[in-house]
Short mmCIF file of N, CA and C in Angstrom, two decimals:
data_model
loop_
_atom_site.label_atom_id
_atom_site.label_comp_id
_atom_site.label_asym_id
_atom_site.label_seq_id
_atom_site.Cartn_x
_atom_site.Cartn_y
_atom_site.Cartn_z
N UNK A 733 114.64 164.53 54.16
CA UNK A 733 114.39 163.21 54.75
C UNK A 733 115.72 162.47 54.95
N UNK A 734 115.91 161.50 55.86
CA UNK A 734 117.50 160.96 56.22
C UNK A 734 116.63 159.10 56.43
N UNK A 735 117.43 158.84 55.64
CA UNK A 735 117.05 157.20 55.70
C UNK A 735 117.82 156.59 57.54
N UNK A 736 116.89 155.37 57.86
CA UNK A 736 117.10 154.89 58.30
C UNK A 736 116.31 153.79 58.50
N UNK A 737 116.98 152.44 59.38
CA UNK A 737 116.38 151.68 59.62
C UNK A 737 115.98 151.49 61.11
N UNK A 738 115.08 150.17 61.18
CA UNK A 738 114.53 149.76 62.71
C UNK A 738 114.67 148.42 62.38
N UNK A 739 114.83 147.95 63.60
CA UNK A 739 114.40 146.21 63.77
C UNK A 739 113.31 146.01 65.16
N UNK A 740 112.68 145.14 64.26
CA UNK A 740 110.87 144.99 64.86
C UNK A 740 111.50 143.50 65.32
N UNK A 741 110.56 143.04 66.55
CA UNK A 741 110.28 141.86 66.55
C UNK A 741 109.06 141.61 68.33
N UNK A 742 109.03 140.36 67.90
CA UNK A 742 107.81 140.10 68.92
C UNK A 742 107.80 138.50 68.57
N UNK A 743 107.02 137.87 70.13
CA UNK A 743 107.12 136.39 70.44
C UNK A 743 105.96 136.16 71.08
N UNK A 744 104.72 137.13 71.07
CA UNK A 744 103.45 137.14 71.97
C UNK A 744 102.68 137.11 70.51
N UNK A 745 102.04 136.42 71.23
CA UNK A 745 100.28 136.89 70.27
C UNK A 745 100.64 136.28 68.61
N UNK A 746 99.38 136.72 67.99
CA UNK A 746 99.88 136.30 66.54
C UNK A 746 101.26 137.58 65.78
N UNK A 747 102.33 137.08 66.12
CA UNK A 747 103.24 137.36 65.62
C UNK A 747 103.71 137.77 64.66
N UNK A 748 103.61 137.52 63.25
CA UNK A 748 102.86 138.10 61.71
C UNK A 748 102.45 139.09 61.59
N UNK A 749 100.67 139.38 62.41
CA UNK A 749 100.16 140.27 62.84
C UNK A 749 100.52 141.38 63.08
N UNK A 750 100.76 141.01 64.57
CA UNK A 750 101.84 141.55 65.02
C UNK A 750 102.87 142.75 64.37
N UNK A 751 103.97 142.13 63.69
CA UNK A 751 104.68 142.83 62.52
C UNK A 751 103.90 143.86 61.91
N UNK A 752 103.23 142.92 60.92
CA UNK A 752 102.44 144.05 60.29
C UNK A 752 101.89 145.52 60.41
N UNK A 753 100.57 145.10 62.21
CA UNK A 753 100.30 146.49 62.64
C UNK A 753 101.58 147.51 63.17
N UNK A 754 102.60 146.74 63.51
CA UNK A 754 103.79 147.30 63.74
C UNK A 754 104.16 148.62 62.38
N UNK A 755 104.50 147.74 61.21
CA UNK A 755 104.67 148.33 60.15
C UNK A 755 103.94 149.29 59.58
N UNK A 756 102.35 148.97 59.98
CA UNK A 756 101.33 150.08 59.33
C UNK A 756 101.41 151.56 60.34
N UNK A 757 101.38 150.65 61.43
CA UNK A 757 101.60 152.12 62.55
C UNK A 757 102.73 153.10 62.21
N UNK A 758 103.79 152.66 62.27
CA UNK A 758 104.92 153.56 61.91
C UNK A 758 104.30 154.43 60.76
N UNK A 759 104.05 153.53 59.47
CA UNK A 759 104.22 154.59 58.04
C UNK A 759 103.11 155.69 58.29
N UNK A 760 102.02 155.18 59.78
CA UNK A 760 101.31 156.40 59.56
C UNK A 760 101.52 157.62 60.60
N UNK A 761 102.48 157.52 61.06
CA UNK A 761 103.36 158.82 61.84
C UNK A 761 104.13 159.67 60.97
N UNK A 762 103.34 160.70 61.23
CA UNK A 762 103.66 162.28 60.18
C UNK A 762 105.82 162.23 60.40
N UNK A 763 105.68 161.93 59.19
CA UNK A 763 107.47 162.02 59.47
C UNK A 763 108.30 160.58 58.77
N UNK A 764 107.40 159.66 58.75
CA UNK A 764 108.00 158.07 58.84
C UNK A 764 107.53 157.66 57.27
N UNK A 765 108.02 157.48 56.27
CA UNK A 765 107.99 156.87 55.13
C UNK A 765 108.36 155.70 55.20
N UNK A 766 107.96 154.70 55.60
CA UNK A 766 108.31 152.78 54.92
C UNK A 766 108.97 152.83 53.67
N UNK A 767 110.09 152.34 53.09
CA UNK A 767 110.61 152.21 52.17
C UNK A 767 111.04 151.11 51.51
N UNK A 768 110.83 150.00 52.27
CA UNK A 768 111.61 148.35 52.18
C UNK A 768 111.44 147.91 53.28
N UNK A 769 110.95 146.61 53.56
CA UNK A 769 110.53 145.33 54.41
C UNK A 769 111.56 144.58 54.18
N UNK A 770 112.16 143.85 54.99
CA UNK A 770 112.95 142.72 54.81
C UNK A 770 112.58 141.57 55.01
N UNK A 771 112.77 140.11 54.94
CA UNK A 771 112.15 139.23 54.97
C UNK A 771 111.69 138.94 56.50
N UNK A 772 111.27 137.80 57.18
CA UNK A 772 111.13 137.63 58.42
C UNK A 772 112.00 136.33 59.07
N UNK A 773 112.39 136.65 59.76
CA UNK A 773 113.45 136.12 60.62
C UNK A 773 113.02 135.06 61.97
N UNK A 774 112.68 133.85 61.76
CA UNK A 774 112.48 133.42 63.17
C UNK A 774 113.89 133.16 64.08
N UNK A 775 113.38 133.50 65.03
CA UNK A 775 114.97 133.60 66.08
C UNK A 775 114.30 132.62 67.72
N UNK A 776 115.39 131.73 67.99
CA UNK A 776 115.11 131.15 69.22
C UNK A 776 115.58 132.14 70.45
N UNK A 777 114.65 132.52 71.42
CA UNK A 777 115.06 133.14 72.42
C UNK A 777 116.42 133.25 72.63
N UNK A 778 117.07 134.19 73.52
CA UNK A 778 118.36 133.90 74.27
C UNK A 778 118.15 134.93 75.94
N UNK A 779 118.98 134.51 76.41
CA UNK A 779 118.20 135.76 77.86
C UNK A 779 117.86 134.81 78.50
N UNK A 780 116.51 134.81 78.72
CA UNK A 780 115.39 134.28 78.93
C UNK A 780 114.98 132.62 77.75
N UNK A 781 115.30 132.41 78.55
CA UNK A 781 114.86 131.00 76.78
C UNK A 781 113.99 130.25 76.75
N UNK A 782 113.39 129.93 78.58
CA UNK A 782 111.49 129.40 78.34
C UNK A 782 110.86 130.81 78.30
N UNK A 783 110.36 130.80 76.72
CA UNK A 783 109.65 131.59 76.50
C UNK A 783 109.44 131.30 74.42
N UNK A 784 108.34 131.69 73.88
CA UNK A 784 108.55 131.71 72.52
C UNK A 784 109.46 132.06 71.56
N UNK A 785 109.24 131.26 70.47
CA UNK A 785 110.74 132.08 69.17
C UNK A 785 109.85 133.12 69.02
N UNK A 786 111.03 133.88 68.91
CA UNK A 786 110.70 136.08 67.95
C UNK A 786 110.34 135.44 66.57
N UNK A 787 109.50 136.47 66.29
CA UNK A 787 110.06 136.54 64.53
C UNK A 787 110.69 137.95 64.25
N UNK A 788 111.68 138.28 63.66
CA UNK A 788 111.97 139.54 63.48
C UNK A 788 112.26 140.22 61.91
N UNK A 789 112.59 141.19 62.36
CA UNK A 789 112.29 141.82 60.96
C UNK A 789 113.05 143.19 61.00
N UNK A 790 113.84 143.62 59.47
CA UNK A 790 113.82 145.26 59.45
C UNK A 790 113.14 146.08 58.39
N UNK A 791 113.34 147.25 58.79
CA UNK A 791 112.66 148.38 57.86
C UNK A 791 113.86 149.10 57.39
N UNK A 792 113.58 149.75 56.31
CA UNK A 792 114.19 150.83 55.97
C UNK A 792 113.01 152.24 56.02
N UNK A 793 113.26 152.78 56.65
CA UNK A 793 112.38 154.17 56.30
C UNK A 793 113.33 155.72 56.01
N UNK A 794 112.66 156.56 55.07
CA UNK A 794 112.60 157.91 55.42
C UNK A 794 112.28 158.50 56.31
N UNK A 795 112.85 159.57 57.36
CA UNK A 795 112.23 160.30 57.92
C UNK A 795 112.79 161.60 58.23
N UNK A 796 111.94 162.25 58.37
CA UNK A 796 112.01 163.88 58.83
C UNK A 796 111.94 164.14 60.37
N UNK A 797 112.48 163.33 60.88
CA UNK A 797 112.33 163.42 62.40
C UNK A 797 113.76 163.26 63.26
N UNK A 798 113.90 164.12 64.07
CA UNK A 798 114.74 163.63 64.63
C UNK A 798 115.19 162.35 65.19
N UNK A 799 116.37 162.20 66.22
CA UNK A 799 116.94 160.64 66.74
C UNK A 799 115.83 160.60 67.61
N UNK A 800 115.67 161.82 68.54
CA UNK A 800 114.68 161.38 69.85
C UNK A 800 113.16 161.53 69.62
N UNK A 801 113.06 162.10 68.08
CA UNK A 801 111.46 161.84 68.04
C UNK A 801 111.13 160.89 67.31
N UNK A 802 112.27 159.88 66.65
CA UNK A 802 111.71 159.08 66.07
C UNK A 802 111.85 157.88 67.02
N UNK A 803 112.95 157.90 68.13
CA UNK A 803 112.64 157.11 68.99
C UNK A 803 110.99 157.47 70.00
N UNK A 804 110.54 158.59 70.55
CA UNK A 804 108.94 158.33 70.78
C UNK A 804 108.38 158.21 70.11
N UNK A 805 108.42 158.09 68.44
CA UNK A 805 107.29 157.30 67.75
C UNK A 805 107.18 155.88 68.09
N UNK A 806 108.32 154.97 68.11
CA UNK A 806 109.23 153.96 67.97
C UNK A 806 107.92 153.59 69.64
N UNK A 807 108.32 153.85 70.13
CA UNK A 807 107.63 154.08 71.81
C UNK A 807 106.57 153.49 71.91
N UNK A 808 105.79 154.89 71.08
CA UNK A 808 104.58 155.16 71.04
C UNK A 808 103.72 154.20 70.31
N UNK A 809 104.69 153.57 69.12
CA UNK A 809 103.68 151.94 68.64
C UNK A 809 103.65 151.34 69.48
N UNK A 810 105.07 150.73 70.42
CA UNK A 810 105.29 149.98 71.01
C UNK A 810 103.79 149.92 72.08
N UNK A 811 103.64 151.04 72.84
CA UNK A 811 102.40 151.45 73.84
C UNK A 811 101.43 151.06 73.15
N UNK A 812 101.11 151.82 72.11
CA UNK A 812 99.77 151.93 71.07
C UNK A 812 99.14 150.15 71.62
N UNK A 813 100.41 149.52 70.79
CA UNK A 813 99.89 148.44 70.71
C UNK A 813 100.38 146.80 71.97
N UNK A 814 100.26 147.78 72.75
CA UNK A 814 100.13 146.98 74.44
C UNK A 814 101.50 146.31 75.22
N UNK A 815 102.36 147.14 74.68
CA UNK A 815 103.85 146.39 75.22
C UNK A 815 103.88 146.81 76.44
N UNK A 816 104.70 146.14 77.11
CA UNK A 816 104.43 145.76 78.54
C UNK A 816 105.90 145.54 79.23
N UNK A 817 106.21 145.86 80.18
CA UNK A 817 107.72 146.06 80.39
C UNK A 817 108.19 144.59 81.48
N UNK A 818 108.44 143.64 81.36
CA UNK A 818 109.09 142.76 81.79
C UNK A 818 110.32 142.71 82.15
N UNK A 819 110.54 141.58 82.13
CA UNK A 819 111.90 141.06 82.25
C UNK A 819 112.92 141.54 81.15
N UNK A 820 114.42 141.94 81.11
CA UNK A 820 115.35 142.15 80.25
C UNK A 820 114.90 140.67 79.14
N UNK A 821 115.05 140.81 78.06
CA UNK A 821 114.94 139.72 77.00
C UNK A 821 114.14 138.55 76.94
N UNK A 822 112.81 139.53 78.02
CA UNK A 822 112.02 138.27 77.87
C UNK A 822 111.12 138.38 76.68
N UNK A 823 110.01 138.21 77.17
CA UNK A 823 108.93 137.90 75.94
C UNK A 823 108.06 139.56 75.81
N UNK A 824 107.42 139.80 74.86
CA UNK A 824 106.93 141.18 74.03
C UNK A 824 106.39 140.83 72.94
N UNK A 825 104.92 141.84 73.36
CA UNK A 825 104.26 142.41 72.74
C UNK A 825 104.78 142.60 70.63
N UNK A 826 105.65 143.77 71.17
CA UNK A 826 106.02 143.94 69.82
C UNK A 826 107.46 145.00 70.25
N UNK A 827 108.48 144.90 69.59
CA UNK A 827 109.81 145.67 70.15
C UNK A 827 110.16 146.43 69.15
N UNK A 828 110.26 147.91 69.52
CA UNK A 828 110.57 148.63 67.72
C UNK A 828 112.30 149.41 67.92
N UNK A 829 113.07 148.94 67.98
CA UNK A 829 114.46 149.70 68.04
C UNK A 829 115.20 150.52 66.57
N UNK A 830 115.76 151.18 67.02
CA UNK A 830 116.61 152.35 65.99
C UNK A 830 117.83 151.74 65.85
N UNK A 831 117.89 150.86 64.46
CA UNK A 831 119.13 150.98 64.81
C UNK A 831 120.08 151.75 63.94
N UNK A 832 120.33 152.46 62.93
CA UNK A 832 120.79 153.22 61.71
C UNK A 832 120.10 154.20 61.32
N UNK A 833 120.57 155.82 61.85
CA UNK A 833 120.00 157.12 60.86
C UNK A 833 121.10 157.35 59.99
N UNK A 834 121.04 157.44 58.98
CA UNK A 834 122.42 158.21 57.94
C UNK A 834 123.07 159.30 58.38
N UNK A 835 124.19 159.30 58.61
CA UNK A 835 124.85 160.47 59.14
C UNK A 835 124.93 160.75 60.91
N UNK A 836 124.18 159.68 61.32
CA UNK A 836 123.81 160.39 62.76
C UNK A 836 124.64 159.16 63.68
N UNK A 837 125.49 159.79 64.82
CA UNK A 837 126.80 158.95 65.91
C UNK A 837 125.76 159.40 66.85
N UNK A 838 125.37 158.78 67.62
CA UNK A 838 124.84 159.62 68.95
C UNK A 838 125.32 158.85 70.40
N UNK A 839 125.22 159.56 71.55
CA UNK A 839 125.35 158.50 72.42
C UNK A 839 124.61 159.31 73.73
N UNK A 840 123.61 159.11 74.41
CA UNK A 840 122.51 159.62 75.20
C UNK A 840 121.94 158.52 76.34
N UNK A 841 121.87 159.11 77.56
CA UNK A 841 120.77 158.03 78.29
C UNK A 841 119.72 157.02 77.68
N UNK A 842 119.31 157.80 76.48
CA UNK A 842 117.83 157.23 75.96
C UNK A 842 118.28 156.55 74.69
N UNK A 843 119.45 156.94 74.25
CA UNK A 843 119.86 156.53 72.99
C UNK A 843 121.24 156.46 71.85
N UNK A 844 121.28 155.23 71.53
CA UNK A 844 122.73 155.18 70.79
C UNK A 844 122.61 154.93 69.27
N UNK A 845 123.26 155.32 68.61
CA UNK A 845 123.42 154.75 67.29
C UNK A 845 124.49 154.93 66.83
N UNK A 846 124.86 154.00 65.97
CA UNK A 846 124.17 152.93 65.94
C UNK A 846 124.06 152.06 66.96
N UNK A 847 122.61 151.37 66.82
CA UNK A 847 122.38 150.28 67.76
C UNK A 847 123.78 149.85 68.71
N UNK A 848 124.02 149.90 70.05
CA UNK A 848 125.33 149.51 70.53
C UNK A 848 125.37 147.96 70.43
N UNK A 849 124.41 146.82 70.27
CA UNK A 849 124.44 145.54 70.60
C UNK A 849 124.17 145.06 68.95
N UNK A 850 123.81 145.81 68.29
CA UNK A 850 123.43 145.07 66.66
C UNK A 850 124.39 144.43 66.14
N UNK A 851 125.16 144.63 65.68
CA UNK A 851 126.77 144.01 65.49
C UNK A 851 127.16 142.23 66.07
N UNK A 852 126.42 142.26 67.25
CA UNK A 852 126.43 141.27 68.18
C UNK A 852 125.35 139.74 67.85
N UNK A 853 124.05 140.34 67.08
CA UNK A 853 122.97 139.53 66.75
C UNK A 853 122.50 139.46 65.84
N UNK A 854 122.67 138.06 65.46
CA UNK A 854 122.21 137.39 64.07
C UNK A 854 121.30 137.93 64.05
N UNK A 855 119.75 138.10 64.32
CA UNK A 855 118.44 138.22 64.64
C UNK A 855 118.43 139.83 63.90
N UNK A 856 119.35 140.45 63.86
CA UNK A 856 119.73 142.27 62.93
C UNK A 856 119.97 141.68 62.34
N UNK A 857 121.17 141.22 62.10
CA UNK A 857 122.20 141.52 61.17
C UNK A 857 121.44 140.65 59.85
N UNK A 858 120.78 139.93 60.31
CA UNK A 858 120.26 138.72 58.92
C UNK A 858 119.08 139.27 58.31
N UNK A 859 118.10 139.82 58.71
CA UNK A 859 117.66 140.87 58.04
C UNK A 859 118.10 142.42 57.52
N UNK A 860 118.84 142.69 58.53
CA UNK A 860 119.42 144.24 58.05
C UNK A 860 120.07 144.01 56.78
N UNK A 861 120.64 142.40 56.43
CA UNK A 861 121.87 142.38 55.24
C UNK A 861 121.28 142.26 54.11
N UNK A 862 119.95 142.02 54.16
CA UNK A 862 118.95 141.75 53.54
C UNK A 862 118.32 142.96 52.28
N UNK A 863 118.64 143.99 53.53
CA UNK A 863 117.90 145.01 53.18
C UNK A 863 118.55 146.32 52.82
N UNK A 864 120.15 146.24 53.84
CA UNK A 864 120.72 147.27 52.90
C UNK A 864 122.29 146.86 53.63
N UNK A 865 122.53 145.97 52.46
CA UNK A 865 123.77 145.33 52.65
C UNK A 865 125.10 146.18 52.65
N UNK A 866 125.03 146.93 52.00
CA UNK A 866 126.25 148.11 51.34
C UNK A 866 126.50 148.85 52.52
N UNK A 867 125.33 148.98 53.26
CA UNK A 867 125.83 150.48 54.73
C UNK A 867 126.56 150.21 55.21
N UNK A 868 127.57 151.33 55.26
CA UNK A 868 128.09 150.86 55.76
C UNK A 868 128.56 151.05 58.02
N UNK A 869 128.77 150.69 58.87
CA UNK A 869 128.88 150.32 60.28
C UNK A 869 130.16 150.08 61.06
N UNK A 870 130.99 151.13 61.72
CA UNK A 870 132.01 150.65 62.14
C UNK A 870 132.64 150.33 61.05
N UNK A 871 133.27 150.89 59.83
CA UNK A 871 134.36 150.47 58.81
C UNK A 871 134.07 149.59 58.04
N UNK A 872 132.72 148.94 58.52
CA UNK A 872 132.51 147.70 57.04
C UNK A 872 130.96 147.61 56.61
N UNK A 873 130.91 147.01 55.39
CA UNK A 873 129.28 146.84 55.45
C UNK A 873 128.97 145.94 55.96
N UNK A 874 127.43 146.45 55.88
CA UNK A 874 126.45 145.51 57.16
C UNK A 874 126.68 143.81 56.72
N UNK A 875 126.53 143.93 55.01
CA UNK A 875 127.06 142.41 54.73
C UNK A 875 128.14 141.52 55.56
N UNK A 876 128.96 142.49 55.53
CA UNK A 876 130.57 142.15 56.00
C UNK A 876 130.39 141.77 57.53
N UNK A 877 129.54 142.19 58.33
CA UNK A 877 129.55 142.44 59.92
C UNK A 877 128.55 141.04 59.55
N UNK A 878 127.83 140.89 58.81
CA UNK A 878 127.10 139.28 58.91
C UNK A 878 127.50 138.43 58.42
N UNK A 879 127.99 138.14 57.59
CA UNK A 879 129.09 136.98 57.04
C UNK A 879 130.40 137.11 58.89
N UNK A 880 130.79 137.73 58.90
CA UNK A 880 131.42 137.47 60.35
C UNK A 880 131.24 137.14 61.63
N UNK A 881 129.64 137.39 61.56
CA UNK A 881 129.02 136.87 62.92
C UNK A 881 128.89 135.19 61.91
N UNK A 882 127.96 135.28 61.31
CA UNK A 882 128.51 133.86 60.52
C UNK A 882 126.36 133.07 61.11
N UNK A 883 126.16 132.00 60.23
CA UNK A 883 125.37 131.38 60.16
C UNK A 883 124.91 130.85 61.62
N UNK A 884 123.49 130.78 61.74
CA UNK A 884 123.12 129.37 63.22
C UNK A 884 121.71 128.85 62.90
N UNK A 885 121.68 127.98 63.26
CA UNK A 885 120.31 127.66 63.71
C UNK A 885 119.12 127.91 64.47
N UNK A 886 119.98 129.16 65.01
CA UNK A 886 118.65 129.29 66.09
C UNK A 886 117.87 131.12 65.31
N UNK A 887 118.41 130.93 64.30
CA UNK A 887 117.75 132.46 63.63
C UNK A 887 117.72 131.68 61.97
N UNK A 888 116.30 132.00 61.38
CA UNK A 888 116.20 131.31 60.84
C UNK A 888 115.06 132.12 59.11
N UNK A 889 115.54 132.35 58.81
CA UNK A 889 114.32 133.22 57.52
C UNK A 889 113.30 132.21 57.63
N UNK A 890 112.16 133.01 58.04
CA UNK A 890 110.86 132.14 57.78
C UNK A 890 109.91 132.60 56.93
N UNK A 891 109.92 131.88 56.03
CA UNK A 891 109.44 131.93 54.53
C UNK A 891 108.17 132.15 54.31
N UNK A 892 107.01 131.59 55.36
CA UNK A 892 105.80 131.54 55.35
C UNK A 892 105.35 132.83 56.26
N UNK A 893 105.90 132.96 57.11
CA UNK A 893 106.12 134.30 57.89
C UNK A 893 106.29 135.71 57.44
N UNK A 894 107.01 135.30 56.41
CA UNK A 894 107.40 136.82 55.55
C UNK A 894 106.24 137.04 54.71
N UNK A 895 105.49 135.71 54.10
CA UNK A 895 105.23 135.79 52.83
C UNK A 895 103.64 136.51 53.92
N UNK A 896 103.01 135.77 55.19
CA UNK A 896 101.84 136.54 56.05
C UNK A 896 102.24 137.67 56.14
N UNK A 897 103.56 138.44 56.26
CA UNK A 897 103.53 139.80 56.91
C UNK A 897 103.27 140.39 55.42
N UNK A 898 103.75 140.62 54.43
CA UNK A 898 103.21 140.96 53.24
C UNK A 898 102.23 141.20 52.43
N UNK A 899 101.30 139.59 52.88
CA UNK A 899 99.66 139.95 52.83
C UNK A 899 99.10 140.26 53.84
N UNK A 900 99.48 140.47 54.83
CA UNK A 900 99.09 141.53 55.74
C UNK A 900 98.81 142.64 55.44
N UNK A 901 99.53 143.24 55.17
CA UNK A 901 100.43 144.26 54.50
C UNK A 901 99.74 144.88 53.13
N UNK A 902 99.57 144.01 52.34
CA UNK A 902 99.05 144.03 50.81
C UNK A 902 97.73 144.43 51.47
N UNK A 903 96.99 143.66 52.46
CA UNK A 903 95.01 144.00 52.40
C UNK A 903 95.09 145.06 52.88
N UNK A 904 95.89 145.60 53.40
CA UNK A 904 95.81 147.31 53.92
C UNK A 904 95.69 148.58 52.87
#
């Protein structure tokens, strides 16, 4: 098994929710172990900005799957559960990205890792630091790459948010 993480997020529908079936779907793809939830993250649009705040979120999982089959699992929730292809950074369903396999540089039409833009957004980095601060990314840990992007207001731990995706989570 080779750890890695994802960052989830979504600005449609009940959002919480949302997360959650996100989270249950994955752990039940032959290959995908859930290992750690990170808290939940509300984030104000950017892109696109009339449109709802994200809430976002990461995972840590195990898996036995490759980069490109764990990206069509990654997909395949996304579909499962009605994502819909819009506008660049607009609004979604539910968004499941790769961004960290252990050991794995890749760089492909379909896929990079690490994440090429994570580094760049509070909305990762404030949950990822959360969850596995020590990894290390480009020469530093993930801590280090978020203390340098540095604090805002428009990404925000939401406390009541985390605490729904959990009992979400828990009645399952």
């Amino acid at each position: 098994m080779t750890a890695a993480c994802l960052g989830l997020g979504t600005n449609l529908g009940d959002r919480a929710a949302q997360l959650a079936e996100a989270l249950i779907r994955l752990d039940a793809v032959d290959g995908i172990h859930l290992v750690a939830v990170s808290p939940v993250y509300r984030t104000a649009p950017w892109g696109v900005e009339e449109q709802p705040d994200f809430l976002n979120l990461c995972v840590r999982i195990d898996t036995g799957l490759s980069p490109p089959a764990l990206l069509a699992a990654c997909k395949a929730v996304e579909a499962a559960m009605g994502r819909q292809v819009r506008e660049r950074w607009g609004p979604r369903e539910i968004d499941v990205d790769i961004l960290l396999m252990a050991g794995a540089e890749l760089e492909t039409p379909a896929l990079t890792l690490p994440h090429p833009r994570m580094l760049q957004r509070r909305f990762v980095l404030a949950p990822l630091a959360d969850l596995v601060p020590d990894w290390i990314v480009g020469g530093r840990t993930v801590a280090e790459h978020a203390v340098e992007l540095g604090a805002d207001d428009l990404c925000e731990w939401d406390e009541p948010e985390s605490a729904r995706v959990q009992a979400l989570l828990s009645a399952l």
